Amino acid sequence: MQRAILITLGAALVSVALEIFLVPNKIIDGGIVGVSIIVSHLSGLPLGIFLFLLNLPFLFLGYKQIGKTFAISTLFAVALMSIGSTLLHPVPPLTIEPLLATVFGGITLGIGVGLVIRSGGSLDGTEIVAILVNKKSAFSVGEVVMVINIFILGSAGFVFGWDQAMYSLIAYYIAFKLIDITLEGFDESKAVWIISEKNREIGDAIIHRLGRGVTFLNGEGGFSGDSKRVIFCVITRLEEAKMKAIVEDLDPAAFLAVGNIHDVKGGRFKKRDIH
């Protein structure tokens, strides 16, 4: 139920971004959405029709190669986006100032797409193509999507003019960043690995001064062959500076590695009270 609500909200936000901000100002998004906007403009037919029809072949691919749940979630999201776009088409744009439309359209679009992806679906067939290409080549999903979108956004220059193509590129970048924020949240989690001779003192300090649990792992130096105690813990982005200060204070020679984590479930990640 929660997944359906988030997909509905995400699809609604994308419809608003397209029909209230971007499309009336001839600003496009990347992927199948961008192709749909261009084809709709050239044919004079409603955008919602192309949003649905052009995504259908990729939905079939997604069902065959990625899974039934993903395909059903994507079909639901694309159908809602198409219906929302059709219903909102007669509504006048909120602004005809291209820069404002670019910024607020990109923000709304990014949040909407992020909610759908976070709920296990997709709103664009190019992501499915990118996943399939990634499985059979050395190119990452991001690289494949980028190449496809450069071509599509470049095509907008011939159809709408190069000013609109550049606004489209800005909107795409804003949406891309907002998708990341929506997926990861402002409290992005980070994994921390620490190797130190003072592992017990550092572990106690993290527990009592930062309020986070730690796990001690047994390791072995690849060069020296010496046994090592590795401290592992998960913190938020806002706690990273304090973590580094704790380690620096107790052992300036300690090895410290910090990496991004997209999701944390289970365990004892809940923060303890600190004084």
Short mmCIF file of C-alpha atoms in Angstrom, two decimals:
data_model
loop_
_atom_site.label_atom_id
_atom_site.label_comp_id
_atom_site.label_asym_id
_atom_site.label_seq_id
_atom_site.Cartn_x
_atom_site.Cartn_y
_atom_site.Cartn_z
CA MET A 1 0.00 0.00 0.00
CA GLN A 2 2.80 2.40 0.91
CA ARG A 3 4.57 1.58 -2.37
CA ALA A 4 1.41 2.37 -4.38
CA ILE A 5 0.98 5.71 -2.56
CA LEU A 6 4.58 6.75 -3.21
CA ILE A 7 4.39 5.74 -6.89
CA THR A 8 1.14 7.69 -7.25
CA LEU A 9 2.64 10.76 -5.63
CA GLY A 10 5.81 10.47 -7.74
CA ALA A 11 3.89 10.10 -11.01
CA ALA A 12 1.67 13.06 -10.08
CA LEU A 13 4.71 15.26 -9.41
CA VAL A 14 6.25 14.29 -12.76
CA SER A 15 2.97 15.17 -14.52
CA VAL A 16 2.97 18.57 -12.81
CA ALA A 17 6.61 19.17 -13.73
CA LEU A 18 5.97 18.36 -17.38
CA GLU A 19 2.64 20.12 -17.99
CA ILE A 20 2.83 23.05 -15.58
CA PHE A 21 6.51 23.96 -15.96
CA LEU A 22 8.56 22.30 -18.70
CA VAL A 23 6.45 21.47 -21.78
CA PRO A 24 4.68 24.87 -22.08
CA ASN A 25 8.13 26.50 -22.08
CA LYS A 26 9.49 24.01 -24.65
CA ILE A 27 11.93 22.52 -22.13
CA ILE A 28 12.37 18.76 -22.30
CA ASP A 29 13.62 15.98 -20.05
CA GLY A 30 15.90 13.17 -21.15
CA GLY A 31 14.95 9.62 -22.08
CA ILE A 32 11.60 8.46 -23.43
CA VAL A 33 9.92 11.45 -21.76
CA GLY A 34 12.09 13.78 -23.83
CA VAL A 35 11.38 11.84 -27.03
CA SER A 36 7.65 11.95 -26.20
CA ILE A 37 7.75 15.72 -25.77
CA ILE A 38 9.48 16.17 -29.14
CA VAL A 39 7.10 13.78 -30.97
CA SER A 40 4.06 15.38 -29.31
CA HIS A 41 5.24 18.84 -30.42
CA LEU A 42 5.85 17.71 -34.02
CA SER A 43 2.58 15.75 -34.33
CA GLY A 44 0.28 18.02 -32.32
CA LEU A 45 -1.10 15.02 -30.40
CA PRO A 46 -1.37 14.95 -26.56
CA LEU A 47 1.83 14.16 -24.67
CA GLY A 48 0.16 11.52 -22.50
CA ILE A 49 -0.40 9.22 -25.48
CA PHE A 50 3.29 9.07 -26.33
CA LEU A 51 4.40 8.78 -22.70
CA PHE A 52 2.47 5.53 -22.52
CA LEU A 53 2.94 4.07 -26.02
CA LEU A 54 6.69 4.71 -26.33
CA ASN A 55 7.33 3.10 -22.94
CA LEU A 56 5.40 -0.11 -23.71
CA PRO A 57 8.22 -1.96 -25.57
CA PHE A 58 10.61 -1.22 -22.72
CA LEU A 59 8.06 -2.44 -20.16
CA PHE A 60 8.00 -5.76 -22.01
CA LEU A 61 11.80 -5.89 -21.87
CA GLY A 62 11.73 -5.05 -18.17
CA TYR A 63 9.26 -7.85 -17.51
CA LYS A 64 11.34 -10.43 -19.39
CA GLN A 65 14.77 -9.40 -18.10
CA ILE A 66 14.36 -7.65 -14.72
CA GLY A 67 11.24 -9.07 -13.10
CA LYS A 68 7.48 -9.05 -12.74
CA THR A 69 7.32 -6.75 -9.72
CA PHE A 70 9.48 -4.12 -11.42
CA ALA A 71 7.41 -4.30 -14.62
CA ILE A 72 4.07 -3.99 -12.78
CA SER A 73 5.31 -1.05 -10.68
CA THR A 74 6.66 0.65 -13.81
CA LEU A 75 3.44 0.06 -15.79
CA PHE A 76 1.42 1.53 -12.91
CA ALA A 77 3.70 4.58 -12.69
CA VAL A 78 3.78 5.20 -16.46
CA ALA A 79 -0.02 4.86 -16.73
CA LEU A 80 -0.54 7.37 -13.90
CA MET A 81 1.98 9.77 -15.45
CA SER A 82 0.22 9.55 -18.82
CA ILE A 83 -3.22 10.12 -17.29
CA GLY A 84 -1.94 12.97 -15.14
CA SER A 85 -0.29 14.62 -18.14
CA THR A 86 -3.51 14.37 -20.16
CA LEU A 87 -5.62 15.85 -17.34
CA LEU A 88 -3.19 18.72 -16.70
CA HIS A 89 -2.65 19.59 -20.38
CA PRO A 90 -5.43 22.26 -20.46
CA VAL A 91 -4.12 23.90 -17.26
CA PRO A 92 -2.12 27.10 -17.96
CA PRO A 93 1.58 27.07 -16.97
CA LEU A 94 2.52 28.48 -13.60
CA THR A 95 5.23 30.61 -15.19
CA ILE A 96 6.40 31.53 -18.70
CA GLU A 97 9.81 32.65 -17.45
CA PRO A 98 12.17 29.95 -18.83
CA LEU A 99 14.66 30.02 -15.96
CA LEU A 100 11.97 29.69 -13.29
CA ALA A 101 10.32 26.90 -15.26
CA THR A 102 13.68 25.16 -15.61
CA VAL A 103 14.53 25.31 -11.91
CA PHE A 104 11.14 24.45 -10.43
CA GLY A 105 10.32 21.96 -13.17
CA GLY A 106 13.65 20.20 -12.61
CA ILE A 107 13.12 20.08 -8.83
CA THR A 108 9.57 18.72 -9.11
CA LEU A 109 10.59 16.22 -11.78
CA GLY A 110 13.57 14.94 -9.79
CA ILE A 111 11.56 14.41 -6.61
CA GLY A 112 8.80 12.62 -8.54
CA VAL A 113 11.16 10.29 -10.41
CA GLY A 114 13.09 9.63 -7.19
CA LEU A 115 9.94 8.56 -5.34
CA VAL A 116 9.02 6.13 -8.12
CA ILE A 117 12.53 4.61 -8.28
CA ARG A 118 12.64 4.37 -4.49
CA SER A 119 9.38 2.39 -4.66
CA GLY A 120 10.81 -0.15 -7.10
CA GLY A 121 9.53 1.25 -10.40
CA SER A 122 10.66 3.44 -13.26
CA LEU A 123 9.18 6.17 -15.45
CA ASP A 124 11.53 5.90 -18.40
CA GLY A 125 12.38 3.04 -20.74
CA THR A 126 15.95 4.20 -21.25
CA GLU A 127 16.76 3.12 -17.69
CA ILE A 128 15.67 -0.43 -18.60
CA VAL A 129 17.84 -0.35 -21.73
CA ALA A 130 20.77 0.92 -19.65
CA ILE A 131 20.37 -1.93 -17.14
CA LEU A 132 20.34 -4.52 -19.94
CA VAL A 133 23.36 -2.97 -21.72
CA ASN A 134 25.23 -2.86 -18.41
CA LYS A 135 24.73 -6.63 -17.98
CA LYS A 136 26.38 -7.35 -21.34
CA SER A 137 29.05 -4.66 -21.56
CA ALA A 138 31.63 -2.72 -19.56
CA PHE A 139 29.50 0.44 -19.60
CA SER A 140 27.77 1.46 -16.37
CA VAL A 141 24.05 2.23 -16.20
CA GLY A 142 24.86 5.92 -15.68
CA GLU A 143 27.15 6.05 -18.72
CA VAL A 144 24.53 4.48 -21.01
CA VAL A 145 21.79 6.83 -19.79
CA MET A 146 24.12 9.82 -20.22
CA VAL A 147 24.94 8.96 -23.86
CA ILE A 148 21.26 8.44 -24.72
CA ASN A 149 20.23 11.69 -23.05
CA ILE A 150 22.99 13.76 -24.67
CA PHE A 151 21.60 12.68 -28.03
CA ILE A 152 17.98 13.42 -27.02
CA LEU A 153 18.74 16.78 -25.40
CA GLY A 154 20.84 17.72 -28.42
CA SER A 155 17.88 16.93 -30.68
CA ALA A 156 15.86 19.50 -28.75
CA GLY A 157 18.12 22.19 -30.20
CA PHE A 158 16.93 21.43 -33.73
CA VAL A 159 13.26 21.28 -32.72
CA PHE A 160 12.88 24.02 -30.09
CA GLY A 161 16.02 26.11 -30.56
CA TRP A 162 19.40 26.02 -28.81
CA ASP A 163 18.34 28.28 -25.93
CA GLN A 164 15.63 25.76 -25.04
CA ALA A 165 18.14 22.91 -25.41
CA MET A 166 20.45 24.58 -22.90
CA TYR A 167 17.56 25.17 -20.48
CA SER A 168 16.68 21.49 -20.92
CA LEU A 169 20.22 20.51 -19.97
CA ILE A 170 19.99 22.61 -16.79
CA ALA A 171 16.61 21.08 -15.92
CA TYR A 172 18.01 17.58 -16.49
CA TYR A 173 20.98 18.28 -14.19
CA ILE A 174 18.71 19.67 -11.43
CA ALA A 175 16.39 16.66 -11.74
CA PHE A 176 19.39 14.29 -11.62
CA LYS A 177 20.61 15.82 -8.34
CA LEU A 178 17.12 15.80 -6.80
CA ILE A 179 16.70 12.13 -7.70
CA ASP A 180 19.86 11.40 -5.69
CA ILE A 181 18.63 13.43 -2.73
CA THR A 182 15.23 11.72 -2.84
CA LEU A 183 16.81 8.27 -2.99
CA GLU A 184 19.46 8.86 -0.34
CA GLY A 185 17.86 11.58 1.79
CA PHE A 186 19.56 14.57 3.34
CA ASP A 187 20.77 12.28 6.13
CA GLU A 188 22.84 10.17 3.74
CA SER A 189 24.40 7.22 5.53
CA LYS A 190 28.12 6.52 5.46
CA ALA A 191 30.12 3.41 6.31
CA VAL A 192 33.33 3.90 8.28
CA TRP A 193 36.30 1.53 8.61
CA ILE A 194 39.07 2.34 11.10
CA ILE A 195 42.32 0.45 11.71
CA SER A 196 44.20 1.57 14.80
CA GLU A 197 46.30 0.21 17.65
CA LYS A 198 43.90 2.11 19.91
CA ASN A 199 40.82 0.38 18.52
CA ARG A 200 39.18 -0.16 21.92
CA GLU A 201 39.53 3.52 22.94
CA ILE A 202 38.22 4.73 19.59
CA GLY A 203 35.33 2.24 19.69
CA ASP A 204 34.31 3.40 23.19
CA ALA A 205 34.53 7.04 22.12
CA ILE A 206 32.28 6.43 19.11
CA ILE A 207 29.73 4.70 21.32
CA HIS A 208 29.70 7.33 24.07
CA ARG A 209 30.53 10.57 22.22
CA LEU A 210 28.77 9.89 18.93
CA GLY A 211 26.02 7.57 20.11
CA ARG A 212 26.68 4.95 17.41
CA GLY A 213 27.29 1.23 17.80
CA VAL A 214 30.49 -0.31 16.46
CA THR A 215 31.55 -3.77 15.29
CA PHE A 216 35.10 -5.11 15.66
CA LEU A 217 36.30 -7.18 12.72
CA ASN A 218 39.38 -9.38 12.59
CA GLY A 219 41.75 -8.54 9.73
CA GLU A 220 45.24 -9.31 8.53
CA GLY A 221 47.74 -6.94 6.93
CA GLY A 222 48.35 -7.97 3.32
CA PHE A 223 51.96 -6.81 3.36
CA SER A 224 53.01 -7.40 6.97
CA GLY A 225 50.81 -10.39 7.78
CA ASP A 226 50.09 -8.85 11.21
CA SER A 227 46.69 -9.31 12.83
CA LYS A 228 44.53 -6.17 12.78
CA ARG A 229 41.36 -5.11 14.59
CA VAL A 230 39.06 -3.20 12.23
CA ILE A 231 36.36 -0.94 13.62
CA PHE A 232 33.23 -0.79 11.46
CA CYS A 233 30.27 1.53 12.01
CA VAL A 234 27.57 3.40 10.11
CA ILE A 235 26.97 7.12 10.63
CA THR A 236 25.10 9.93 8.89
CA ARG A 237 26.72 12.55 6.67
CA LEU A 238 26.23 15.16 9.41
CA GLU A 239 28.27 13.07 11.86
CA GLU A 240 31.27 12.58 9.58
CA ALA A 241 33.22 15.61 10.81
CA LYS A 242 32.80 14.61 14.47
CA MET A 243 33.85 11.04 13.67
CA LYS A 244 37.06 12.27 12.03
CA ALA A 245 37.74 14.55 15.00
CA ILE A 246 37.36 11.62 17.44
CA VAL A 247 39.81 9.46 15.49
CA GLU A 248 42.28 12.32 15.01
CA ASP A 249 42.16 13.11 18.72
CA LEU A 250 42.82 9.54 19.88
CA ASP A 251 45.16 8.26 17.15
CA PRO A 252 46.39 10.67 14.43
CA ALA A 253 48.14 7.74 12.70
CA ALA A 254 44.94 5.64 12.41
CA PHE A 255 43.73 4.43 9.00
CA LEU A 256 40.25 5.83 8.29
CA ALA A 257 38.06 5.09 5.27
CA VAL A 258 34.58 6.54 4.69
CA GLY A 259 32.16 5.39 1.98
CA ASN A 260 28.61 6.26 0.94
CA ILE A 261 25.74 3.87 1.63
CA HIS A 262 22.40 4.09 -0.19
CA ASP A 263 20.30 2.19 2.33
CA VAL A 264 20.51 0.85 5.90
CA LYS A 265 18.12 -1.74 7.34
CA GLY A 266 18.04 -3.80 10.51
CA GLY A 267 20.74 -4.04 13.14
CA ARG A 268 21.20 -1.32 15.74
CA PHE A 269 21.53 1.74 13.53
CA LYS A 270 19.27 3.84 15.75
CA LYS A 271 21.28 6.57 17.42
CA ARG A 272 21.73 6.41 21.21
CA ASP A 273 21.39 9.42 23.45
CA ILE A 274 24.65 11.28 24.10
CA HIS A 275 25.46 13.79 26.79
#
